[in-house]
Structures are given as C-alpha cells and as structure tokens.
C-alpha cells in the first residue's frame, strides 16, 4: 500500500475484522483450549496469502509447558481407564520406551501411543521419529488413543486436567495418515 493511500484506508473496518478473527482464539484460551494443528495451519496460510495482515503470522497460541504436562497426565489417565474398562491389563512404559502403554488382553499384547489435546478434535498429531518407526515396524500390533477435549484448571500456577474424550484406533496404520516433517536435525559435517 502506498503512503498516499493511507487516508483512504478504512481502519475502523480493519480493526473490526481483526476483532472478529481474534474472538475465537480468546474464547478458546478462556476455557483452557489450544488451537488444533488445522487451526494453526489456517492462520499460517492466511499469513502467506495476506502478508500485510500480521494476525495470521503470530505464534504462541499454544499452551505453556506446565499446561501441556497437565494435558499429557490427564490423557494418560483417561487412556488407562479406557483400556481397563474394555478388559486390558495395562502397564505404563512411557518412561522407558517410545510408546506409552503395553496392554494385554487374552494373551495378545499391543503397544499403545497416547496423544492428548484440549481441542475438541485432533485432525493432526505430533509424533517423534521413534514413534513413527515403532508403528511402522509393529504394524497391526499397535494402537493409538487420542484424548480430546481435555479441560485445564489453573490454581496458583499449577495446572490440572479434567474431562477427555477417547478415540481408539486399534491396529492403527501410521502410513494411512499424511505425514509431513515439522523439524530437522541439522549437523555440521566433521572436518578431517
């Protein structure tokens, strides 16, 4: 936009549009929700299509580390309760393996990955390279549990989670989902 065009710009209209875009974000944050990956991608696409509109390029709409930890704890609790309710014996392996639970029913063991979110629906999840490799190598002997709609409560800087809806994908095939790299490890070559 040229400097001479500024007088013709309807700033009231632009501010109103900005307020309409921010309202769902503020509302979601007020009830302890984060934006889904799809929401974040939509904001990033909007920033590319409208480079002068800085609303879409803002980062940091996600949860803090303590809030994410509370979502993870609650998701693990909900997933374990769910597995036990359908008859599985459950062992937490999250501290020592690239999967969260080993679950056994009728002599059959499966490795279960748990992903949690405060969003009402998880269209995309983040997985480590080790998690993806496990689901590929053990295809048919793994499961994915997505716990959505986890609600957060904060008291004096400490977070706790409640609620949560389970989506159970037994025999999950990771290669049926679209995969896109989100980070790379870049290593300097060794000088000899």
Coordinates of N, CA and C in Angstrom, one line a residue:
X1 N 0.8 -1.2 0.0 CA 0.0 0.0 0.0 C 0.9 1.2 0.0
X2 N 0.6 2.2 -0.8 CA 1.4 3.4 -0.9 C 0.9 4.3 0.2
X3 N 1.9 5.2 0.7 CA 1.6 6.1 1.7 C 0.4 7.0 1.4
X4 N 0.3 7.4 0.2 CA -0.8 8.3 -0.2 C -2.2 7.6 -0.1
X5 N -2.2 6.3 -0.1 CA -3.4 5.5 0.0 C -3.9 5.4 1.5
X6 N -3.1 5.7 2.5 CA -3.4 5.5 3.9 C -4.7 6.3 4.2
X7 N -4.8 7.5 3.7 CA -6.0 8.3 4.1 C -7.3 7.6 3.6
X8 N -7.2 6.8 2.6 CA -8.4 6.1 2.0 C -8.7 4.8 2.7
X9 N -7.8 4.3 3.6 CA -8.0 3.1 4.3 C -9.0 3.2 5.4
X10 N -9.9 2.2 5.4 CA -11.0 2.2 6.4 C -10.5 1.4 7.7
X11 N -9.8 2.1 8.6 CA -9.2 1.5 9.7 C -10.2 0.9 10.7
X12 N -11.4 1.6 10.8 CA -12.4 1.0 11.6 C -12.8 -0.4 11.2
X13 N -13.0 -0.5 9.8 CA -13.3 -1.8 9.3 C -12.2 -2.9 9.5
X14 N -11.0 -2.5 9.3 CA -9.8 -3.4 9.6 C -9.8 -3.8 11.0
X15 N -10.0 -2.9 12.0 CA -10.0 -3.3 13.4 C -11.1 -4.2 13.7
X16 N -12.3 -4.0 13.1 CA -13.4 -4.8 13.4 C -13.1 -6.3 12.8
X17 N -12.5 -6.4 11.6 CA -12.2 -7.7 11.1 C -11.2 -8.4 12.0
X18 N -10.2 -7.6 12.5 CA -9.2 -8.2 13.4 C -9.9 -8.7 14.7
X19 N -10.8 -8.0 15.2 CA -11.5 -8.4 16.4 C -12.3 -9.7 16.2
X20 N -12.9 -9.8 15.0 CA -13.7 -11.0 14.7 C -12.8 -12.2 14.6
X21 N -11.6 -12.0 14.1 CA -10.6 -13.1 14.0 C -10.1 -13.5 15.3
X22 N -9.9 -12.6 16.2 CA -9.3 -12.9 17.5 C -10.3 -13.5 18.5
X23 N -11.5 -13.2 18.3 CA -12.6 -13.6 19.3 C -12.5 -15.1 19.5
X24 N -12.5 -16.0 18.5 CA -12.5 -17.4 18.8 C -11.2 -17.9 19.5
X25 N -10.1 -17.2 19.2 CA -8.8 -17.5 19.9 C -8.9 -17.2 21.4
X26 N -9.4 -16.0 21.7 CA -9.5 -15.6 23.1 C -10.5 -16.5 23.8
X27 N -11.6 -16.8 23.1 CA -12.7 -17.6 23.8 C -12.1 -19.0 24.1
X28 N -11.3 -19.6 23.1 CA -10.7 -20.9 23.3 C -9.7 -20.9 24.5
X29 N -8.9 -19.8 24.6 CA -8.0 -19.7 25.7 C -8.7 -19.6 27.0
X30 N -9.8 -18.9 27.0 CA -10.5 -18.6 28.3 C -11.0 -19.9 28.9
X31 N -11.3 -20.9 28.1 CA -11.9 -22.2 28.6 C -10.8 -23.3 28.6
X32 N -9.5 -22.9 28.4 CA -8.4 -23.8 28.5 C -8.2 -24.7 27.3
X33 N -8.5 -24.2 26.1 CA -8.3 -24.9 24.9 C -7.2 -24.3 24.1
X34 N -6.5 -25.2 23.3 CA -5.5 -24.6 22.4 C -6.1 -24.8 21.0
X35 N -5.4 -24.2 20.1 CA -5.8 -24.3 18.7 C -5.3 -25.7 18.1
X36 N -6.2 -26.3 17.3 CA -5.8 -27.5 16.6 C -4.7 -27.2 15.6
X37 N -4.0 -28.3 15.2 CA -3.0 -28.1 14.1 C -3.6 -27.5 12.9
X38 N -4.8 -27.9 12.6 CA -5.5 -27.4 11.4 C -5.8 -25.9 11.6
X39 N -6.1 -25.5 12.8 CA -6.3 -24.0 13.0 C -5.0 -23.3 12.8
X40 N -3.9 -23.8 13.4 CA -2.6 -23.2 13.2 C -2.3 -23.1 11.7
X41 N -2.5 -24.2 11.0 CA -2.1 -24.1 9.5 C -3.0 -23.1 8.8
X42 N -4.2 -23.0 9.2 CA -5.1 -22.0 8.6 C -4.6 -20.6 8.8
X43 N -4.1 -20.3 10.0 CA -3.5 -19.0 10.3 C -2.3 -18.8 9.5
X44 N -1.4 -19.8 9.4 CA -0.2 -19.7 8.6 C -0.5 -19.4 7.1
X45 N -1.5 -20.1 6.6 CA -1.8 -19.9 5.2 C -2.4 -18.5 5.0
X46 N -3.2 -18.1 5.9 CA -3.7 -16.7 5.8 C -2.6 -15.7 5.8
X47 N -1.5 -15.9 6.6 CA -0.4 -15.0 6.6 C 0.3 -15.0 5.3
X48 N 0.4 -16.1 4.6 CA 1.1 -16.2 3.3 C 0.2 -15.5 2.2
X49 N -1.1 -15.7 2.3 CA -2.0 -15.1 1.3 C -2.2 -13.6 1.5
X50 N -2.1 -13.2 2.8 CA -2.2 -11.8 3.1 C -1.0 -11.3 3.9
X51 N 0.1 -11.1 3.2 CA 1.3 -10.7 4.0 C 1.2 -9.4 4.8
X52 N 0.3 -8.5 4.4 CA 0.2 -7.3 5.2 C -0.6 -7.5 6.4
X53 N -1.4 -8.6 6.5 CA -2.2 -8.9 7.7 C -1.4 -9.7 8.6
X54 N -0.9 -9.1 9.7 CA 0.0 -9.8 10.6 C -0.7 -10.7 11.6
X55 N -2.0 -10.7 11.6 CA -2.7 -11.6 12.6 C -2.4 -13.1 12.3
X56 N -2.3 -13.5 11.1 CA -2.0 -14.9 10.8 C -0.6 -15.4 11.1
X57 N 0.3 -14.5 11.3 CA 1.7 -14.9 11.5 C 2.1 -15.0 12.9
X58 N 1.2 -14.7 13.9 CA 1.6 -14.7 15.3 C 1.7 -16.1 15.8
X59 N 2.7 -16.3 16.6 CA 2.9 -17.6 17.2 C 2.5 -17.5 18.7
X60 N 2.6 -18.7 19.3 CA 2.4 -18.7 20.8 C 1.0 -18.8 21.2
X61 N 0.1 -19.3 20.4 CA -1.3 -19.5 20.8 C -1.4 -20.8 21.6
X62 N -0.4 -21.7 21.6 CA -0.4 -22.9 22.2 C -0.3 -22.8 23.7
X63 N -0.2 -23.9 24.4 CA -0.1 -24.0 25.9 C 1.3 -23.9 26.4
X64 N 1.4 -23.4 27.6 CA 2.7 -23.4 28.3 C 3.2 -24.8 28.6
X65 N 4.4 -25.0 28.9 CA 5.0 -26.3 29.2 C 4.2 -26.9 30.4
X66 N 4.0 -26.2 31.5 CA 3.2 -26.8 32.6 C 1.8 -27.2 32.2
X67 N 1.1 -26.4 31.4 CA -0.2 -26.8 30.9 C -0.2 -28.0 30.0
X68 N 0.8 -28.1 29.1 CA 1.0 -29.3 28.2 C 1.2 -30.5 29.1
X69 N 2.0 -30.4 30.1 CA 2.3 -31.5 31.0 C 1.0 -32.0 31.7
X70 N 0.1 -31.1 32.1 CA -1.2 -31.4 32.7 C -2.1 -32.1 31.7
X71 N -2.1 -31.7 30.5 CA -2.9 -32.3 29.4 C -2.3 -33.7 29.2
X72 N -1.0 -33.9 29.2 CA -0.4 -35.2 29.0 C -0.8 -36.2 30.1
X73 N -0.7 -35.7 31.4 CA -1.0 -36.5 32.5 C -2.5 -37.0 32.4
X74 N -3.4 -36.0 32.2 CA -4.8 -36.3 32.1 C -5.1 -37.3 31.0
X75 N -4.5 -37.1 29.8 CA -4.7 -38.0 28.7 C -4.2 -39.4 29.0
X76 N -3.1 -39.6 29.7 CA -2.7 -40.9 30.1 C -3.6 -41.5 31.1
X77 N -4.2 -40.8 32.1 CA -5.2 -41.3 33.0 C -6.4 -41.8 32.3
X78 N -6.9 -40.9 31.4 CA -8.1 -41.3 30.6 C -7.9 -42.5 29.8
X79 N -6.8 -42.6 29.1 CA -6.5 -43.7 28.2 C -6.3 -45.0 29.0
X80 N -5.7 -45.0 30.2 CA -5.5 -46.1 31.0 C -6.9 -46.6 31.5
X81 N -7.7 -45.7 32.0 CA -9.1 -46.0 32.4 C -9.9 -46.7 31.3
X82 N -9.8 -46.1 30.1 CA -10.5 -46.7 28.9 C -10.0 -48.1 28.7
X83 N -8.7 -48.3 28.6 CA -8.2 -49.7 28.3 C -8.6 -50.7 29.3
X84 N -8.6 -50.3 30.6 CA -9.0 -51.2 31.7 C -10.5 -51.5 31.6
X85 N -11.3 -50.5 31.2 CA -12.7 -50.7 31.1 C -13.2 -51.7 30.0
X86 N -12.3 -51.9 29.0 CA -12.6 -52.8 27.9 C -11.8 -54.1 28.1
X87 N -11.2 -54.3 29.3 CA -10.7 -55.6 29.7 C -9.2 -55.7 29.6
X88 N -8.4 -54.7 29.2 CA -7.0 -54.8 29.1 C -6.3 -54.7 30.4
X89 N -5.2 -55.4 30.6 CA -4.3 -55.2 31.7 C -3.3 -54.2 31.1
X90 N -3.0 -53.1 31.9 CA -2.2 -52.0 31.3 C -0.9 -51.8 32.2
X91 N 0.2 -51.6 31.4 CA 1.5 -51.3 32.1 C 2.0 -50.0 31.4
X92 N 2.3 -49.0 32.2 CA 2.9 -47.7 31.8 C 4.3 -47.9 31.4
X93 N 4.7 -47.7 30.1 CA 6.0 -47.8 29.6 C 6.6 -46.5 29.1
X94 N 5.9 -45.4 29.4 CA 6.2 -44.1 28.8 C 7.6 -43.6 29.2
X95 N 8.1 -44.0 30.4 CA 9.4 -43.5 30.9 C 10.6 -44.2 30.2
X96 N 10.3 -45.4 29.7 CA 11.5 -46.2 29.1 C 11.3 -46.6 27.7
X97 N 10.2 -46.3 27.0 CA 10.0 -46.8 25.6 C 9.4 -45.6 24.8
X98 N 9.4 -45.9 23.5 CA 8.8 -44.9 22.6 C 7.3 -45.1 22.4
X99 N 6.7 -45.7 23.3 CA 5.2 -45.9 23.4 C 4.8 -45.7 24.8
X100 N 3.5 -45.4 25.1 CA 3.1 -45.1 26.4 C 2.6 -46.3 27.3
X101 N 1.9 -47.2 26.7 CA 1.4 -48.4 27.4 C 1.7 -49.7 26.7
X102 N 1.9 -50.7 27.4 CA 1.8 -52.1 26.9 C 0.5 -52.6 27.5
X103 N -0.4 -53.0 26.6 CA -1.7 -53.5 27.0 C -1.9 -54.9 26.6
X104 N -2.5 -55.8 27.5 CA -2.7 -57.2 27.2 C -4.1 -57.6 27.4
X105 N -4.6 -58.4 26.5 CA -6.0 -58.9 26.6 C -6.0 -60.3 25.9
X106 N -6.3 -61.3 26.6 CA -6.4 -62.7 26.1 C -5.1 -63.2 25.5
X107 N -4.0 -62.8 26.1 CA -2.7 -63.3 25.6 C -2.1 -62.5 24.5
X108 N -2.9 -61.5 24.0 CA -2.4 -60.6 22.9 C -1.9 -59.3 23.5
X109 N -0.7 -58.9 23.2 CA -0.1 -57.7 23.7 C -0.1 -56.6 22.5
X110 N -0.4 -55.4 22.9 CA -0.3 -54.3 21.9 C 0.5 -53.1 22.6
X111 N 1.1 -52.4 21.8 CA 1.8 -51.1 22.2 C 0.9 -50.0 21.9
X112 N 0.7 -49.1 22.9 CA -0.3 -48.0 22.7 C 0.4 -46.7 22.9
X113 N 0.1 -45.8 21.9 CA 0.6 -44.5 21.9 C -0.6 -43.6 22.3
X114 N -0.4 -42.6 23.2 CA -1.5 -41.8 23.7 C -1.1 -40.3 23.3
X115 N -2.0 -39.6 22.7 CA -1.9 -38.2 22.4 C -3.1 -37.5 22.9
X116 N -2.8 -36.3 23.6 CA -3.9 -35.6 24.2 C -3.9 -34.1 23.7
X117 N -5.1 -33.5 23.7 CA -5.3 -32.2 23.3 C -6.5 -31.5 24.0
X118 N -6.4 -30.2 24.2 CA -7.6 -29.5 24.7 C -8.6 -29.2 23.7
X119 N -8.2 -29.4 22.4 CA -9.2 -29.1 21.3 C -10.2 -30.2 21.3
X120 N -11.4 -29.9 20.7 CA -12.5 -30.8 20.6 C -12.2 -32.0 19.6
X121 N -11.3 -31.7 18.7 CA -11.0 -32.7 17.7 C -9.5 -32.6 17.3
X122 N -8.8 -33.7 17.1 CA -7.4 -33.7 16.7 C -7.3 -34.3 15.3
X123 N -7.2 -33.3 14.4 CA -7.0 -33.7 12.9 C -5.6 -34.1 12.6
X124 N -4.7 -33.6 13.5 CA -3.3 -33.9 13.3 C -2.6 -34.0 14.6
X125 N -1.6 -34.9 14.7 CA -0.8 -35.1 16.0 C 0.6 -35.0 15.7
X126 N 1.4 -34.7 16.7 CA 2.9 -34.7 16.5 C 3.4 -36.0 17.0
X127 N 4.3 -36.6 16.3 CA 5.0 -37.9 16.7 C 6.5 -37.7 16.5
X128 N 7.2 -38.4 17.3 CA 8.7 -38.4 17.2 C 9.0 -39.4 16.1
X129 N 10.2 -39.3 15.6 CA 10.7 -40.3 14.6 C 10.6 -41.7 15.1
X130 N 11.0 -41.9 16.4 CA 10.9 -43.2 17.0 C 9.5 -43.7 17.1
X131 N 8.6 -42.9 17.4 CA 7.2 -43.3 17.5 C 6.7 -43.8 16.1
X132 N 7.0 -43.0 15.1 CA 6.6 -43.4 13.7 C 7.2 -44.7 13.3
X133 N 8.5 -44.9 13.6 CA 9.2 -46.1 13.3 C 8.6 -47.3 14.0
X134 N 8.3 -47.1 15.3 CA 7.6 -48.2 16.0 C 6.3 -48.7 15.4
X135 N 5.5 -47.7 15.0 CA 4.2 -48.0 14.4 C 4.3 -48.7 13.0
X136 N 5.4 -48.3 12.3 CA 5.6 -49.0 11.0 C 6.1 -50.4 11.2
X137 N 7.1 -50.6 12.1 CA 7.7 -51.9 12.3 C 6.8 -52.9 13.0
X138 N 5.9 -52.4 13.8 CA 5.0 -53.3 14.5 C 3.6 -53.1 14.1
X139 N 3.4 -52.8 12.8 CA 2.1 -52.6 12.2 C 1.1 -53.8 12.6
X140 N -0.1 -53.4 13.0 CA -1.0 -54.4 13.4 C -0.9 -54.8 14.9
X141 N 0.2 -54.5 15.5 CA 0.3 -54.8 16.9 C 0.4 -53.5 17.8
X142 N -0.1 -52.4 17.2 CA 0.0 -51.1 18.0 C -1.4 -50.5 17.9
X143 N -1.6 -49.5 18.8 CA -2.8 -48.7 18.8 C -2.5 -47.3 19.1
X144 N -3.4 -46.4 18.7 CA -3.3 -45.0 19.0 C -4.6 -44.6 19.8
X145 N -4.4 -43.9 20.9 CA -5.5 -43.3 21.6 C -5.3 -41.8 21.6
X146 N -6.3 -41.1 21.0 CA -6.3 -39.7 21.0 C -7.4 -39.2 22.1
X147 N -6.9 -38.5 23.0 CA -7.8 -37.9 24.1 C -8.0 -36.5 23.8
X148 N -9.2 -36.1 23.3 CA -9.5 -34.7 23.0 C -10.4 -34.1 24.1
X149 N -10.6 -32.8 24.0 CA -11.5 -32.1 25.0 C -11.0 -32.1 26.4
X150 N -9.7 -32.2 26.6 CA -9.2 -32.1 28.0 C -9.4 -30.7 28.4
X151 N -9.9 -30.5 29.6 CA -10.1 -29.1 30.2 C -9.0 -28.8 31.2
X152 N -8.5 -27.7 31.2 CA -7.5 -27.3 32.2 C -8.0 -26.4 33.3
X153 N -7.5 -26.6 34.5 CA -7.8 -25.7 35.6 C -6.4 -25.2 36.2
X154 N -6.3 -23.9 36.4 CA -5.0 -23.4 36.9 C -5.3 -22.8 38.3
X155 N -4.5 -23.2 39.3 CA -4.6 -22.6 40.6 C -3.2 -22.3 41.1
X156 N -2.9 -21.0 41.3 CA -1.6 -20.6 41.7 C -0.4 -21.1 40.9
X157 N -0.6 -21.1 39.6 CA 0.5 -21.6 38.7 C 0.6 -23.1 38.5
X158 N -0.3 -23.8 39.2 CA -0.3 -25.3 39.0 C -1.5 -25.7 38.1
X159 N -1.3 -26.6 37.2 CA -2.4 -27.0 36.3 C -2.8 -28.4 36.6
X160 N -4.1 -28.6 36.4 CA -4.7 -29.9 36.4 C -5.6 -30.1 35.3
X161 N -5.9 -31.3 34.9 CA -6.7 -31.6 33.7 C -8.0 -32.3 34.2
X162 N -9.0 -32.2 33.4 CA -10.3 -33.0 33.7 C -10.9 -33.3 32.3
X163 N -11.9 -34.2 32.4 CA -12.6 -34.5 31.1 C -11.7 -35.3 30.2
X164 N -12.1 -35.3 28.9 CA -11.4 -36.0 27.9 C -12.3 -37.0 27.2
X165 N -12.3 -37.0 25.9 CA -13.0 -37.9 25.0 C -12.0 -38.8 24.3
X166 N -12.3 -40.1 24.3 CA -11.3 -41.1 23.7 C -11.7 -41.5 22.3
X167 N -10.7 -41.4 21.4 CA -10.7 -42.0 20.1 C -9.7 -43.1 20.1
X168 N -10.2 -44.4 19.8 CA -9.4 -45.6 20.0 C -9.2 -46.1 18.6
X169 N -7.9 -46.2 18.2 CA -7.6 -46.7 16.8 C -6.7 -48.0 17.0
X170 N -7.3 -49.1 17.1 CA -6.6 -50.4 17.3 C -6.1 -50.9 15.9
X171 N -4.9 -51.4 15.9 CA -4.3 -51.8 14.6 C -4.0 -50.6 13.7
X172 N -3.7 -49.5 14.3 CA -3.5 -48.2 13.6 C -2.4 -48.3 12.6
X173 N -2.6 -47.9 11.4 CA -1.6 -47.9 10.3 C -1.1 -46.4 10.1
X174 N 0.1 -46.1 10.6 CA 0.6 -44.8 10.6 C 0.7 -44.3 9.1
X175 N 0.9 -45.2 8.2 CA 1.1 -44.8 6.8 C -0.2 -44.5 6.1
X176 N -1.3 -44.7 6.7 CA -2.6 -44.3 6.1 C -2.8 -42.8 6.4
X177 N -2.1 -42.2 7.3 CA -2.2 -40.8 7.6 C -1.1 -40.0 6.8
X178 N -1.5 -38.8 6.5 CA -0.5 -37.9 5.8 C 0.6 -37.6 6.8
X179 N 1.8 -37.6 6.3 CA 3.0 -37.3 7.2 C 3.8 -36.1 6.6
X180 N 4.1 -35.2 7.4 CA 4.9 -34.1 7.0 C 6.0 -33.8 8.0
X181 N 7.2 -33.6 7.6 CA 8.3 -33.3 8.5 C 8.0 -31.9 9.1
X182 N 8.2 -31.8 10.4 CA 8.0 -30.5 11.1 C 9.3 -30.0 11.7
X183 N 10.3 -30.8 11.8 CA 11.6 -30.4 12.3 C 12.7 -31.3 11.7
X184 N 13.9 -30.7 11.6 CA 15.0 -31.5 11.1 C 16.2 -31.3 12.1
X185 N 16.9 -32.3 12.3 CA 18.2 -32.1 13.0 C 19.3 -31.9 11.9
X186 N 19.9 -30.8 12.0 CA 21.0 -30.4 11.0 C 22.3 -30.5 11.8
X187 N 23.2 -31.3 11.3 CA 24.5 -31.5 12.0 C 25.6 -31.0 11.1
X188 N 26.5 -30.3 11.7 CA 27.7 -29.8 11.0 C 28.6 -31.0 10.6
X189 N 29.1 -31.1 9.3 CA 29.9 -32.2 8.9 C 31.2 -32.2 9.7
X190 N 31.8 -33.3 9.9 CA 33.1 -33.4 10.6 C 34.2 -33.0 9.7
X191 N 35.1 -32.2 10.2 CA 36.2 -31.7 9.4 C 37.4 -32.7 9.8
X192 N 38.0 -33.2 8.7 CA 39.1 -34.2 8.9 C 40.4 -33.6 8.5

